[in-house]
Structures are given as structure tokens and as C-alpha cells.
GROMACS .gro file of C-alpha atoms in nm:
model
  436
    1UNK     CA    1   2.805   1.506  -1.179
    2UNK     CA    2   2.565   1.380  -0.869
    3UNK     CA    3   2.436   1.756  -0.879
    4UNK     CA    4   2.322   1.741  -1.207
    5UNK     CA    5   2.192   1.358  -1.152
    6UNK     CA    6   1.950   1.494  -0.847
    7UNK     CA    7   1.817   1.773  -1.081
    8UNK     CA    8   1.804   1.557  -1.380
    9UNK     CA    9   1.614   1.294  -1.222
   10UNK     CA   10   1.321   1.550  -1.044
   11UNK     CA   11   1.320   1.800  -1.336
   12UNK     CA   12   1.028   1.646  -1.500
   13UNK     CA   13   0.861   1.561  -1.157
   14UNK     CA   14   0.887   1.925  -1.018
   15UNK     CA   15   0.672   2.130  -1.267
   16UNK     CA   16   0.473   2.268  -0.955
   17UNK     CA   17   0.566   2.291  -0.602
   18UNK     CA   18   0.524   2.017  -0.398
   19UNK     CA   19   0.646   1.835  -0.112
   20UNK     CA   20   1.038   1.687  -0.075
   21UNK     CA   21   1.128   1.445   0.155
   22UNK     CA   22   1.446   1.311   0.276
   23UNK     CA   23   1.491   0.947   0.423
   24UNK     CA   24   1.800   1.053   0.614
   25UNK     CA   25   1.996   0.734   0.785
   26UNK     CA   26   2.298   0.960   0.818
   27UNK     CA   27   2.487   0.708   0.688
   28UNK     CA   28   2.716   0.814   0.324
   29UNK     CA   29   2.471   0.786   0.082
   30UNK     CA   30   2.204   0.978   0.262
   31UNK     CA   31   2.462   1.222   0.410
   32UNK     CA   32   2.573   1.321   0.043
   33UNK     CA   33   2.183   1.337  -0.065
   34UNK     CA   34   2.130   1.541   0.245
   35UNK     CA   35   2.423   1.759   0.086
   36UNK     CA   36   2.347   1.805  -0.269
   37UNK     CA   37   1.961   1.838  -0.171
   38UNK     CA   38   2.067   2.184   0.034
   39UNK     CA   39   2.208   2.296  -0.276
   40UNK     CA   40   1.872   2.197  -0.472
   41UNK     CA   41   1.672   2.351  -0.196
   42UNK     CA   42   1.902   2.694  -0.252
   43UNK     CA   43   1.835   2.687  -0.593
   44UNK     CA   44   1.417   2.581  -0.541
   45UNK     CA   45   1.346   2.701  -0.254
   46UNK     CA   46   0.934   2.688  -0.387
   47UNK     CA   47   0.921   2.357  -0.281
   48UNK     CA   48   0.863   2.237   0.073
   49UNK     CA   49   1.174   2.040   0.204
   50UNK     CA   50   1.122   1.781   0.505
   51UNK     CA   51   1.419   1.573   0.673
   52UNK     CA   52   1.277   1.220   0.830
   53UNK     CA   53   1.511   1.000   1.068
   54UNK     CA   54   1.344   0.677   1.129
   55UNK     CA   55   1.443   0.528   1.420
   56UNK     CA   56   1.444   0.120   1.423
   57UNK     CA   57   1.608   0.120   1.778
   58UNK     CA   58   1.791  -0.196   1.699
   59UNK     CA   59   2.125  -0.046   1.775
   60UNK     CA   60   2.272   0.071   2.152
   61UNK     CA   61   2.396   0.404   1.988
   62UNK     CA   62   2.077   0.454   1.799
   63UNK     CA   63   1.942   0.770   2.052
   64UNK     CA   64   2.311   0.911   1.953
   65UNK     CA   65   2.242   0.902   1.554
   66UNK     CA   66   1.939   1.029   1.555
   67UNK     CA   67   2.013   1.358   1.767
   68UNK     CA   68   2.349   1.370   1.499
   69UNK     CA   69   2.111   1.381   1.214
   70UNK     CA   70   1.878   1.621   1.356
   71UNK     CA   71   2.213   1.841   1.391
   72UNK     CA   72   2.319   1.804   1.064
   73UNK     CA   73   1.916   1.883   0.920
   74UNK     CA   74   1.934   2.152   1.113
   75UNK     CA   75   2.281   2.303   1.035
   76UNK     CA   76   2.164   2.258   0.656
   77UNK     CA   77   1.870   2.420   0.709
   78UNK     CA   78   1.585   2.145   0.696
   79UNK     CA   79   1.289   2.087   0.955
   80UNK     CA   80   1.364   1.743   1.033
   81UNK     CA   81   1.167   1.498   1.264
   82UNK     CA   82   1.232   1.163   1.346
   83UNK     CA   83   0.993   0.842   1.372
   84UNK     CA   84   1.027   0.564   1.626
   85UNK     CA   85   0.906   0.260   1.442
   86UNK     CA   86   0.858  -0.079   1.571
   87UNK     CA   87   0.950  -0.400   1.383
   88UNK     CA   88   0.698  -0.719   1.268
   89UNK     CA   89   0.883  -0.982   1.469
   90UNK     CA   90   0.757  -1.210   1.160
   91UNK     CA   91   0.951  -1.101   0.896
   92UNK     CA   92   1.333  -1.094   0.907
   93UNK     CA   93   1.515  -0.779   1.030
   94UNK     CA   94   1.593  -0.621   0.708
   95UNK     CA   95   1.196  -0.695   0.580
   96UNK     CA   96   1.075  -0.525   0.830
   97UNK     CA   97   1.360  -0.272   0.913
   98UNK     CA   98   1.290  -0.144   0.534
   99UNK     CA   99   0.839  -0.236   0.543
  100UNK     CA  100   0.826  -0.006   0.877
  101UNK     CA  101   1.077   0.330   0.718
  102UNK     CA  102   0.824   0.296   0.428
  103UNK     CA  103   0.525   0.291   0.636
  104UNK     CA  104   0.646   0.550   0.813
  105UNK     CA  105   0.712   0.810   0.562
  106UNK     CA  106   0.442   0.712   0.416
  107UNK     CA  107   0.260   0.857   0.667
  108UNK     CA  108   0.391   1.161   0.610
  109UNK     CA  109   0.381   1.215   0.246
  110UNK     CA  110   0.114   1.446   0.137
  111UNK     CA  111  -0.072   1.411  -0.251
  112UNK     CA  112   0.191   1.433  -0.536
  113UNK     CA  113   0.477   1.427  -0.254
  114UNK     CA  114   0.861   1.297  -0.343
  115UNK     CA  115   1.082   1.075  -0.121
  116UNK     CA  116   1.398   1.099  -0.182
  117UNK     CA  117   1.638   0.773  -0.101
  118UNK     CA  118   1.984   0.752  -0.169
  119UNK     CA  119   2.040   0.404  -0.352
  120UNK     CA  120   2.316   0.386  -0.560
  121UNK     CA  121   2.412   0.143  -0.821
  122UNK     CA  122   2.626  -0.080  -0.611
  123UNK     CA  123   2.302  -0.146  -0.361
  124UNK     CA  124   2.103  -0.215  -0.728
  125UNK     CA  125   2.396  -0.478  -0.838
  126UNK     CA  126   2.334  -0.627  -0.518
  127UNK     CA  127   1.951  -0.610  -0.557
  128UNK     CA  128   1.953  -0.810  -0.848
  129UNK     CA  129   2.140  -1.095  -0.693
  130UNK     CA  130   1.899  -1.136  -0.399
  131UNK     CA  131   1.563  -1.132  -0.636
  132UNK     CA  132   1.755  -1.435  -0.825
  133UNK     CA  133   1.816  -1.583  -0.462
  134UNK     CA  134   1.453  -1.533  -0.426
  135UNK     CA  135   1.336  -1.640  -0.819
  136UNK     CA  136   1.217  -1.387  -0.910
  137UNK     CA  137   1.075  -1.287  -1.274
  138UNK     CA  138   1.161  -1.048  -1.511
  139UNK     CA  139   1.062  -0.740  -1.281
  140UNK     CA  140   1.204  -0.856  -0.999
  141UNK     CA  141   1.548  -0.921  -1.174
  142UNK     CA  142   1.486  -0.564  -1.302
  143UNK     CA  143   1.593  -0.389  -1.019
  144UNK     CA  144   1.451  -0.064  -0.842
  145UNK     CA  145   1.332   0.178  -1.086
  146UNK     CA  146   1.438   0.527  -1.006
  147UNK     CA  147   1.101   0.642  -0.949
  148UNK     CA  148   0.792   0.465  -0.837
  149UNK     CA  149   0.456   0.515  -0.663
  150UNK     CA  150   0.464   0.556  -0.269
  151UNK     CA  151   0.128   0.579  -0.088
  152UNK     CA  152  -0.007   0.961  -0.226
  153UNK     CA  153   0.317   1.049  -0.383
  154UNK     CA  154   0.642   0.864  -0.526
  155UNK     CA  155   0.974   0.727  -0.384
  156UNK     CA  156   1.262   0.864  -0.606
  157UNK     CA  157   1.633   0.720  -0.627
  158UNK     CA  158   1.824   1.000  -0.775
  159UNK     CA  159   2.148   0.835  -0.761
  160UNK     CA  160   2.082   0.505  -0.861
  161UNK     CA  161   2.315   0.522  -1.195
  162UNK     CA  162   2.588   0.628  -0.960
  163UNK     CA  163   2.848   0.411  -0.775
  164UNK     CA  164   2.910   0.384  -0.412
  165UNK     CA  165   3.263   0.538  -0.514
  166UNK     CA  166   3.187   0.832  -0.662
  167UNK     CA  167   2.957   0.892  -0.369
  168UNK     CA  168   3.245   0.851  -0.096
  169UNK     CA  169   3.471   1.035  -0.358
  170UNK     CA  170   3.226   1.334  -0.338
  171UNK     CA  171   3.162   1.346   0.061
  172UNK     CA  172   3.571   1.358   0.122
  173UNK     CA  173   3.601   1.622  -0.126
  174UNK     CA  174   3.316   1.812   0.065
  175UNK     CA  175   3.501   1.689   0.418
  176UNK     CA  176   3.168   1.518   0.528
  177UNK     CA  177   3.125   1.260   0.783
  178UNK     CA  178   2.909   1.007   0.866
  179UNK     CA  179   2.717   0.756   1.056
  180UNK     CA  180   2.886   0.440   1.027
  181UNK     CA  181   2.618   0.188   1.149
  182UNK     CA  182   2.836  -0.102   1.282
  183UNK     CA  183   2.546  -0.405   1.139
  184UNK     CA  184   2.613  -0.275   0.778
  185UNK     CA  185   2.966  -0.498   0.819
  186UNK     CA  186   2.770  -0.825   0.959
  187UNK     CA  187   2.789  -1.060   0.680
  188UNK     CA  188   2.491  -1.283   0.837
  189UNK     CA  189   2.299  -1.038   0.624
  190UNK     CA  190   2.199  -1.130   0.284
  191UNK     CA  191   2.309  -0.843   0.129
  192UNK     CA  192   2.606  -0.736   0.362
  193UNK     CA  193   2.763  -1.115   0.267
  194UNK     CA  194   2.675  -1.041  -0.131
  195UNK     CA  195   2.862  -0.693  -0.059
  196UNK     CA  196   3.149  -0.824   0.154
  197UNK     CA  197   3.256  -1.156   0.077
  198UNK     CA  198   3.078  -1.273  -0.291
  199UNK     CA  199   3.051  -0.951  -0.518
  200UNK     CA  200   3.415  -0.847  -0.448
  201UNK     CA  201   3.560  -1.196  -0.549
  202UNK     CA  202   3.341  -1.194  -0.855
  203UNK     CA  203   3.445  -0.847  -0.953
  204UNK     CA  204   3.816  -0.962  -0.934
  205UNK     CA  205   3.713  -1.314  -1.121
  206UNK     CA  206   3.516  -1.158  -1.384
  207UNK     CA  207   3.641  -0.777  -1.491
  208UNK     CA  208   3.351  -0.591  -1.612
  209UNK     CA  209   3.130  -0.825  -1.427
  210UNK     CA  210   2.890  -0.561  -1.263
  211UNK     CA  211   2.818  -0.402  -1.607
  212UNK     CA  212   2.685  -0.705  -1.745
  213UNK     CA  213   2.458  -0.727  -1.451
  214UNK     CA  214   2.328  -0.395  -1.527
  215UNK     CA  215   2.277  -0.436  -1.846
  216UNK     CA  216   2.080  -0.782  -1.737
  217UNK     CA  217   1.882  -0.553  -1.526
  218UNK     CA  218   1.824  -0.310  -1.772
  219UNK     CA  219   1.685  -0.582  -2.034
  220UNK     CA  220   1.482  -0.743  -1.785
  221UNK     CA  221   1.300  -0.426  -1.712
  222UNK     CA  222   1.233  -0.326  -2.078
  223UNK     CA  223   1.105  -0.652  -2.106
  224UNK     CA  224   0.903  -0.657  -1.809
  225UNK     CA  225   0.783  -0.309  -1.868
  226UNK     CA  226   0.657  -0.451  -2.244
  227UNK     CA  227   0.457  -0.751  -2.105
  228UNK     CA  228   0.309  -0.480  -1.861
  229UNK     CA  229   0.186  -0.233  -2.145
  230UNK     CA  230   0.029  -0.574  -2.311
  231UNK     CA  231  -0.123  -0.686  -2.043
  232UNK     CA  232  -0.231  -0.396  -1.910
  233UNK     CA  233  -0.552  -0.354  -2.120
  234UNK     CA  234  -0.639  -0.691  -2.052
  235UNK     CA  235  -0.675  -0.647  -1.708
  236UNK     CA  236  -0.822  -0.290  -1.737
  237UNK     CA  237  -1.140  -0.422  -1.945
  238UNK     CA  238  -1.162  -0.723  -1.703
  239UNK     CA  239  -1.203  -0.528  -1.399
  240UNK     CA  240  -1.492  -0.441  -1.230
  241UNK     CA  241  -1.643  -0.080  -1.100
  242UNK     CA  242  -1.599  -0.229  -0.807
  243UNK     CA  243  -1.235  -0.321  -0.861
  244UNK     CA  244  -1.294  -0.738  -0.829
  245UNK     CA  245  -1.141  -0.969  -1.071
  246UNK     CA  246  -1.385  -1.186  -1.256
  247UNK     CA  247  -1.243  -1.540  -1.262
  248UNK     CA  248  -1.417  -1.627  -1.606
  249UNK     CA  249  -1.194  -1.336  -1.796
  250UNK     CA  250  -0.897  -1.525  -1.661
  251UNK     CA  251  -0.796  -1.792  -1.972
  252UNK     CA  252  -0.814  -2.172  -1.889
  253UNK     CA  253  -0.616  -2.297  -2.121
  254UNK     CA  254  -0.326  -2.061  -2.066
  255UNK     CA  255  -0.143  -2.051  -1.715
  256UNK     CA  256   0.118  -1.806  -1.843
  257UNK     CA  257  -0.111  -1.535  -1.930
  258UNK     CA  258  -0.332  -1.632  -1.618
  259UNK     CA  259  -0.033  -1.588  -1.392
  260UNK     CA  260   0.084  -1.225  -1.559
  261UNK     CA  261  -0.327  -1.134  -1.523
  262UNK     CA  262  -0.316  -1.193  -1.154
  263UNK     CA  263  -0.005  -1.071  -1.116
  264UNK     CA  264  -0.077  -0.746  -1.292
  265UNK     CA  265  -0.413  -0.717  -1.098
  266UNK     CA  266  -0.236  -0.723  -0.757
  267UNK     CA  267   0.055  -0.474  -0.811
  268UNK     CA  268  -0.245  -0.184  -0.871
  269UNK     CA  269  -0.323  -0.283  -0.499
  270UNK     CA  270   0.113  -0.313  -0.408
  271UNK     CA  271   0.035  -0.718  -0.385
  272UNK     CA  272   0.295  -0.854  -0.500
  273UNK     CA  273   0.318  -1.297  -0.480
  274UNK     CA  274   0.598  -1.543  -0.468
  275UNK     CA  275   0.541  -1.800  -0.681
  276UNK     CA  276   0.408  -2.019  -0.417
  277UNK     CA  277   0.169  -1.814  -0.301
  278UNK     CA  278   0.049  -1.764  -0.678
  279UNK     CA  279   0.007  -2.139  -0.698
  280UNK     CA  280  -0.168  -2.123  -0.343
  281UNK     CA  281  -0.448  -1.828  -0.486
  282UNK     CA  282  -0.537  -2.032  -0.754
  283UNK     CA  283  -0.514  -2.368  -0.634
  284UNK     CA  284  -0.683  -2.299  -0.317
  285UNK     CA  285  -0.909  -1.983  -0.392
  286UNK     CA  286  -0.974  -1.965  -0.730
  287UNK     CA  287  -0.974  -2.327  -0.791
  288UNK     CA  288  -1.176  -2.439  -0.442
  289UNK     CA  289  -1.542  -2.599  -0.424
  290UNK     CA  290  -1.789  -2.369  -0.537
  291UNK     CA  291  -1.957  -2.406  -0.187
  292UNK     CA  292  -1.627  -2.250  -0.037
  293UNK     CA  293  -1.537  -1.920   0.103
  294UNK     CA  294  -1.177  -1.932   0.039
  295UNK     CA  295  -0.918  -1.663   0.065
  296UNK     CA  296  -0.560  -1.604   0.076
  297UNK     CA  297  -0.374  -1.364   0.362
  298UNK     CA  298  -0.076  -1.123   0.219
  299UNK     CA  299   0.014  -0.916   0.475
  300UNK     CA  300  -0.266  -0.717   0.643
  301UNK     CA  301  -0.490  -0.770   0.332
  302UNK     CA  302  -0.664  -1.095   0.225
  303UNK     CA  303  -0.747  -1.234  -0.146
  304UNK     CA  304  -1.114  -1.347  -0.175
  305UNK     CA  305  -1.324  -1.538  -0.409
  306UNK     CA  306  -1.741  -1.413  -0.410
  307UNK     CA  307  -1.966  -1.562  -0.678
  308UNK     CA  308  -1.640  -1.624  -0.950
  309UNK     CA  309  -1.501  -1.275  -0.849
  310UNK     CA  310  -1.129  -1.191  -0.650
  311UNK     CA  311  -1.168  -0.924  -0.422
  312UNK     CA  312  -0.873  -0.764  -0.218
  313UNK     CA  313  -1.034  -0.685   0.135
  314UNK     CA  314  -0.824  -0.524   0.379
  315UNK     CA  315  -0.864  -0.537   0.735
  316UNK     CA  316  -1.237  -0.358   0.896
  317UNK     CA  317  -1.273  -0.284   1.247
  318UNK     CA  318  -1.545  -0.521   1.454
  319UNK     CA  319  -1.899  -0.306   1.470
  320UNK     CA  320  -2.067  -0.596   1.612
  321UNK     CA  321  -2.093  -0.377   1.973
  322UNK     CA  322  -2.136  -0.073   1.771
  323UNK     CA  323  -2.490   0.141   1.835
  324UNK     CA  324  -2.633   0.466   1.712
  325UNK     CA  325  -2.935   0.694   1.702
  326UNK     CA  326  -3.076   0.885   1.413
  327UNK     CA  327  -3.379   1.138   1.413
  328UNK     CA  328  -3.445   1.387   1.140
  329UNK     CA  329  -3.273   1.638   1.323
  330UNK     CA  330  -2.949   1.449   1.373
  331UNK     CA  331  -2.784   1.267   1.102
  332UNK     CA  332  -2.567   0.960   1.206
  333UNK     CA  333  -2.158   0.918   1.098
  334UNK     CA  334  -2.122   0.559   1.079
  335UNK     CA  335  -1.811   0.457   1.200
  336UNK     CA  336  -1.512   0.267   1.003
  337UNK     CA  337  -1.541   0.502   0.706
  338UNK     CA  338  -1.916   0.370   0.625
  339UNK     CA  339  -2.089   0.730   0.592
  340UNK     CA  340  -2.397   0.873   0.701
  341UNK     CA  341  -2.742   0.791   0.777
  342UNK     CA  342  -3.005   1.055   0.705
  343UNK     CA  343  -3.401   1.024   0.804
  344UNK     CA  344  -3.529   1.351   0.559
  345UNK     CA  345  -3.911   1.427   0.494
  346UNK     CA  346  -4.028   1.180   0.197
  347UNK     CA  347  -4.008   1.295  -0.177
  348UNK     CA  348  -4.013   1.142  -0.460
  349UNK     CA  349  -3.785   1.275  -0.615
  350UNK     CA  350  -3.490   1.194  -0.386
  351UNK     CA  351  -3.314   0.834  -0.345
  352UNK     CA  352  -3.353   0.593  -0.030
  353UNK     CA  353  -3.561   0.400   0.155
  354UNK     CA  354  -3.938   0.562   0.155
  355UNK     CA  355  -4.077   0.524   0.534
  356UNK     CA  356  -4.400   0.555   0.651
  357UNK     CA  357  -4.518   0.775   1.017
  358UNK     CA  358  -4.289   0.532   1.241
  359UNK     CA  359  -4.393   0.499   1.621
  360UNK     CA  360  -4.065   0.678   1.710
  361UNK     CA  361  -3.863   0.943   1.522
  362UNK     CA  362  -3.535   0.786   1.714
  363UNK     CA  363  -3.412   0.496   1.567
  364UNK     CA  364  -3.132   0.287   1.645
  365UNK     CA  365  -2.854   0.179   1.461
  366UNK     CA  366  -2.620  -0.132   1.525
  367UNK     CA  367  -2.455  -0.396   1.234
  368UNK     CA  368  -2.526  -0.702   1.410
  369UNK     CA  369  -2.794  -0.979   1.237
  370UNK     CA  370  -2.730  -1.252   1.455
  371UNK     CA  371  -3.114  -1.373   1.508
  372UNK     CA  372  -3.240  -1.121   1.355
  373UNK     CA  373  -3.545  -1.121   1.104
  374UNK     CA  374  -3.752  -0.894   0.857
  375UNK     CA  375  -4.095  -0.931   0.659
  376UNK     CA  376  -3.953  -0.738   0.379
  377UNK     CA  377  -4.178  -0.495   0.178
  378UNK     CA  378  -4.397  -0.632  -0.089
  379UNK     CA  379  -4.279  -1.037  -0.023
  380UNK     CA  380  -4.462  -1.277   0.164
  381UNK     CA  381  -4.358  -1.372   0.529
  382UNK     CA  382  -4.080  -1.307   0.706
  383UNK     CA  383  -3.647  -1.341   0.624
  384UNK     CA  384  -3.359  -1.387   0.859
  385UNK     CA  385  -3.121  -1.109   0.764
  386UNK     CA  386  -2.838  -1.398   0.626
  387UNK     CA  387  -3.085  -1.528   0.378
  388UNK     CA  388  -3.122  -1.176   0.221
  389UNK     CA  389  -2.763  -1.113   0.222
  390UNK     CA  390  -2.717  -1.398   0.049
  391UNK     CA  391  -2.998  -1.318  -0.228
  392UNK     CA  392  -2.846  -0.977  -0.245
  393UNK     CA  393  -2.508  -1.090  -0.336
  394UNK     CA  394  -2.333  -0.897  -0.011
  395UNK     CA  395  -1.999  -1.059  -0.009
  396UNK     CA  396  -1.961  -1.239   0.374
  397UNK     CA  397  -1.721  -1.024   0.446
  398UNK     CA  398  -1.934  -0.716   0.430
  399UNK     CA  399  -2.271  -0.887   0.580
  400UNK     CA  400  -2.134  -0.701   0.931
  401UNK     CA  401  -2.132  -0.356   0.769
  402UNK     CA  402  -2.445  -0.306   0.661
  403UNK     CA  403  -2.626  -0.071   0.892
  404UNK     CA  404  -2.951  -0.219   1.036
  405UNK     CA  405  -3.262   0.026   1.119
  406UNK     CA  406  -3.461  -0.044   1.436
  407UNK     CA  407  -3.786   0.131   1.566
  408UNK     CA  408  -3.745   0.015   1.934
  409UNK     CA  409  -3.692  -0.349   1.899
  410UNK     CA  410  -3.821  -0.415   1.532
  411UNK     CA  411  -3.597  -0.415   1.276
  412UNK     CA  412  -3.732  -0.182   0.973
  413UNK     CA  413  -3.492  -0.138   0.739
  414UNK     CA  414  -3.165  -0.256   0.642
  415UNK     CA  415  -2.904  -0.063   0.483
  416UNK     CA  416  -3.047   0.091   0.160
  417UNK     CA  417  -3.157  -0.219   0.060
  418UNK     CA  418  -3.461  -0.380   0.230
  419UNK     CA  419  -3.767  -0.211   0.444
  420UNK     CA  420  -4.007  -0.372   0.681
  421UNK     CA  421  -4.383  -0.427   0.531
  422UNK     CA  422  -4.460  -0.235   0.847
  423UNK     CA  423  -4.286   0.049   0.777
  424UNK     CA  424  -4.308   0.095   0.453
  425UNK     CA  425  -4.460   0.400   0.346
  426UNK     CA  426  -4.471   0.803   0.164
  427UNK     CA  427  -4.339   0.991   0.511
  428UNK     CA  428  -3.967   0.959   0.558
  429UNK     CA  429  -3.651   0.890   0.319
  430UNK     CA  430  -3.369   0.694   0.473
  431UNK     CA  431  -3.051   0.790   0.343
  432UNK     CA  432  -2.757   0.581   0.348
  433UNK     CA  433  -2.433   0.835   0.207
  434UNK     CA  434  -2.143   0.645   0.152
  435UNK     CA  435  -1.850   0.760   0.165
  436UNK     CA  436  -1.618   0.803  -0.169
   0.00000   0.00000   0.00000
């Protein structure tokens, strides 16, 4: 029966080869997956099979499990490597025990890739329990689907209709053993105390209990999965090119459907809010002075409000020491992702910035304003480089990635936006390629 679970649940997501990985803990669940995957693999060998240990080192003997489930990858047949991953000392140890194995694999998955977990429905039952600890909504109550996006490929829980029973039922029969991680029994543990101490007394209180709970879960997620599909089309003609909320398409006079907007618009970019911190976006961002550049930090990405648009903006490195040189002969990579500078002979036919004969063919490139001015092309006197990136509409948190053009010590052009009465002229293009 778990056989035909694992090749029920990747049938329809293994049309074409592609990439299989294996979170292995080596603890029962994994070590049966690990199991019944070698029997896939025998069967599909087209695909390319990878066996990943992360390694939290939070426990003395955690060297000692790693090197057991290399042996047992290997013995099976699997490359296997293992990651050494180091813990956000902000979060609590299970956050970000489970945020750095994610990040990790992650890492690892290539385009249209599958990761394989081995949740089962006992760790659902016991999922739903700590989203209502939490308050969650609908989706949260729902559970973990079986399959779901992760990074370029998607995280799949082939076992997650089956019980923790059946599982140990299945590893005797196949005389398996095991990694029996000693912190799995600490009840301090939000979900080792729900597995331990409350779900057992409810099961004996309440006979059937844990199929009510899945078919709570179940409910939840059609329901949540509706709302989506409604919702979804909203947010979709809402959205910019540039993938920025406008605040305006959000309705006033309706904070339900402004909360599942938002809400919506974040999970495309894996945001996903408490309640508080929905109240805190649009109390402090999208509500703030109009004068104010507020923004909201989740995680390692920050929620922005520009001229009545939300932007997500993740993290950029600092350029302001950054320098360059271009000539016509040598293009410039920018750094940070940003693209490349060209200086080509002038035509009018291409796009860019049209130069005239500058004094020198080597410019310099840096993304620092501060002080800095320009008598821009066709305008009267002279602009400090904040003004204009204000009248362009450059968002302040891109104002220190726009590359700025210098001819010695005058500034001639910036970006692919403004040139320098100066330089202006019919012998040069510059050429700002960005990157897609």
C-alpha cells in the first residue's frame, strides 16, 4: 500500500525525467521513504535520484547519524551528500531547524526538481493543532498539501494519507532500523507535547477523534483553495508589470476582501503574515502619511509603499564603494545582478543614451549621488541627482543602483535615463542591458 502511495502521488509529476530528492533524517519515516524510493528508482531508473542529510548539529551524536545515513544511501544505491546548516538564533529551534533544511535543499534543487519528505498523517493531525495554537485561517488549518512549490521545483509528501503505524508496521516487516533522535521525546516541544501527552488522551477521550480532524482539514482546504481561485483574478489584473501592488485596487470599504488581496499577493512571493503583522502593513505602511517612506520587515525581505504602490524588495548588496570603467572596446558587468553597460558607435536606430565625441573614451562608473549634480539635456540649469530621482519616480530604495556615467570628474549621464547638456550628442550610444 505505501508503494503504490509513492507512485500514485509522482505519477502525474514524472511525465519527463527530472530530478528526485530525498530529505533523509534517518529517522522511520524517512528510512521507509529511503526504502520504497530504491524500489521506485529500480523501476525509473530515467530519473536522477539524490540523497540529502542536513546536518543541524544540535545533537552530541549528530557526526554519528549522518555517516549512518550516508551508509544506508549508499548501500541502497543513492549519491548522497550531506549539508551543515546553521540555525537563526531568532526564531525558535524547530523554526529554524525546519527554515534552514528548506533552504538548504533548496539550494540544490534544479528547474522542475521533486523533494521528497516523509510526513505522514499523524505529523498532519498534529499540524493542524499548532496552526489553531497559532490562529490561523482557513489555509493554515488546512494542513500541508501533498505537493507544493519549493524554490525551482516542488516539495512532495507522498505519504501524507498514511499513519505513523502503518509506516513502523512496514519498516519491521522489511527488518529496518533507524535513527532514533533522542529530542523527538522532549515534550518542551510544541509538537512533541501535542504527540506525547495531549493527542493520545484525546484519542482515548474521543474515539474517532483524529478523523474528524482530517476531515476539518480537508474542508478547510477546499474552502481555502475556493476563496483562492476567486481571488485570484483579482489580484492578477491588479498587479503591475513590475509586480507592485497598487493600493487604490485594494477596496476601502471592505477589510475582508482587502486582507485575502494582500494576503494572496504575498504568498506568490512565499510571504506569508500573522495577523498582526497584517494589521501592522496596513496600519503602518499602507495607511502612513503620504510624506512617509514606510515599510514592513518579514524575514530577509521588506514590504514597501512608493507613490500608492507595495513593493516586496529583498535585500541588495551596498555599491556605494563600487567603481568601474567602460570604453567601446570593453563592456562593463555591473555588479549585484544590474547588467551591462555598453558605449557602441551612435545610430539611430538602436536604443540608449546618444553621446557626443567625449574628452575621454574611458569612463567611470560608480552608484553613489551623494553631492552630485547634472545640467540635464535640453532643461535649463543644473539638478542634484535626488531631485531627478524623485521626478523620475525611482523608488528610494533603488536611487543607489542606478549606474552614474563620469568623463573624468563630470558626471554625463545617468543610468539610461538622463545625459549631460555637455555631452549630449550623434557619436556614441550608451547602453544600459539589464538583466532578465
Amino acid at each position: 500500500m505505501l508503494y503504490h502511495q509513492l507512485t500514485g502521488t509522482l505519477a502525474p509529476l514524472t511525465a519527463t525525467p527530472r530530478q528526485i530528492i530525498l530529505a533523509f533524517s534517518g529517522g522511520l519515516d524517512s528510512r521507509v521513504l529511503l526504502e520504497l524510493l530504491t524500489q521506485y528508482r529500480d523501476q525509473n531508473p530515467q530519473h536522477d535520484y539524490l540523497v540529502v542529510h542536513i546536518h543541524h548539529g544540535l545533537h552530541p551524536d549528530a557526526d554519528k547519524w549522518a555517516e549512518q545515513c550516508q551508509l544506508w544511501a549508499d548501500s541502497a544505491g543513492f549519491r548522497c551528500c550531506v549539508e551543515r546548516v546553521s540555525l537563526d538564533t531568532s526564531l525558535s529551534v524547530e523554526h529554524a531547524a525546519r527554515q534552514a533544511r528548506y533552504q538548504a535543499i533548496a539550494h540544490l534543487l534544479e528547474p522542475n526538481g521533486l523533494v521528497l519528505t516523509a510526513q505522514h498523517s499523524d505529523d498532519q493531525v498534529e499540524t493542524f493543532f499548532l496552526a489553531l495554537k497559532r490562529g490561523s485561517g482557513m489555509e493554515g488549518l488546512a494542513g500541508m498539501p501533498a505537493v507544493r512549490p519549493l524554490g525551482q521545483g516542488y516539495l512532495v509528501r507522498p505519504l501524507l494519507t498514511q499513519s505513523r503505524a502503518s509506516l513502523e508496521v512496514y519498516a519491521h516487516q522489511h527488518q529496518l532500523d533507524w535513527v532514533d533522535d533522542p529530542s523527538n521525546q522532549d515534550t518542551r516541544f510544541d509538537r512533541n507535547f501535542l504527540r506525547h501527552q495531549w493527542l493520545p488522551q484525546a484519542d482515548a477521550r474521543w474515539p474517532g477523534f483524529r478523523k474528524a480532524v482530517e476531515r476539518t482539514q480537508r474542508l478547510c482546504g477546499e474552502q481555502a483553495a475556493l476563496l483562492a481561485r476567486l481571488i485570484e483574478p483579482m489580484v492578477t489584473q491588479a498587479e503591475t508589470d513590475a509586480g507592485s501592488l497598487p493600493i487604490t485596487a485594494l477596496p476601502q470599504d471592505d477589510a475582508a476582501l482587502t486582507q485575502a488581496m494582500l494576503r494572496h499577493w504575498l504568498k506568490r512571493y512565499d510571504i506569508i503574515l500573522s495577523q498582526a503583522q497584517l494589521h501592522t502593513l496596513i496600519d503602518d505602511v499602507i495607511d502612513a502619511q503620504p510624506d512617509a517612506n514606510p515599510s514592513l520587515t518579514v524575514g530577509t525581505v521588506s514590504i514597501r509603499r512608493f507613490q500608492q504602490q507595495l513593493y516586496i524588495v529583498k535585500p541588495y548588496a551596498d555599491l556605494s564603494q563600487w567603481q568601474g570603467t567602460l570604453t567601446s572596446e570593453s563592456p562593463l558587468a555591473l555588479p549585484d545582478g544590474l547588467g551591462t553597460l555598453y558605449l557602441v558607435p551612435y545610430s539611430s536606430t538602436e536604443k540608449g543614451l546618444a553621446l557626443g565625441d567625449l574628452a575621454s573614451r574611458t569612463l567611470h562608473v560608480h552608484f553613489n549621488p551623494r553631492g552630485l549634480s547634472i545640467h540635464p539635456a535640453g532643461r535649463q540649469g543644473r539638478r542634484k541627482l535626488k531631485k531627478l530621482y524623485q521626478e523620475a519616480g525611482i523608488p528610494s530604495w533603488l536611487r543607489r543602483r542606478q549606474p552614474i556615467i563620469c568623463d573624468g570628474e563630470t558626471v554625463v549621464a545617468i543610468a539610461d535615463r538622463y545625459v549631460s547638456q555637455t555631452a549630449s550628442g550623434k557619436h556614441w550610444r550608451l547602453v544600459w542591458q539589464h538583466e532578465s
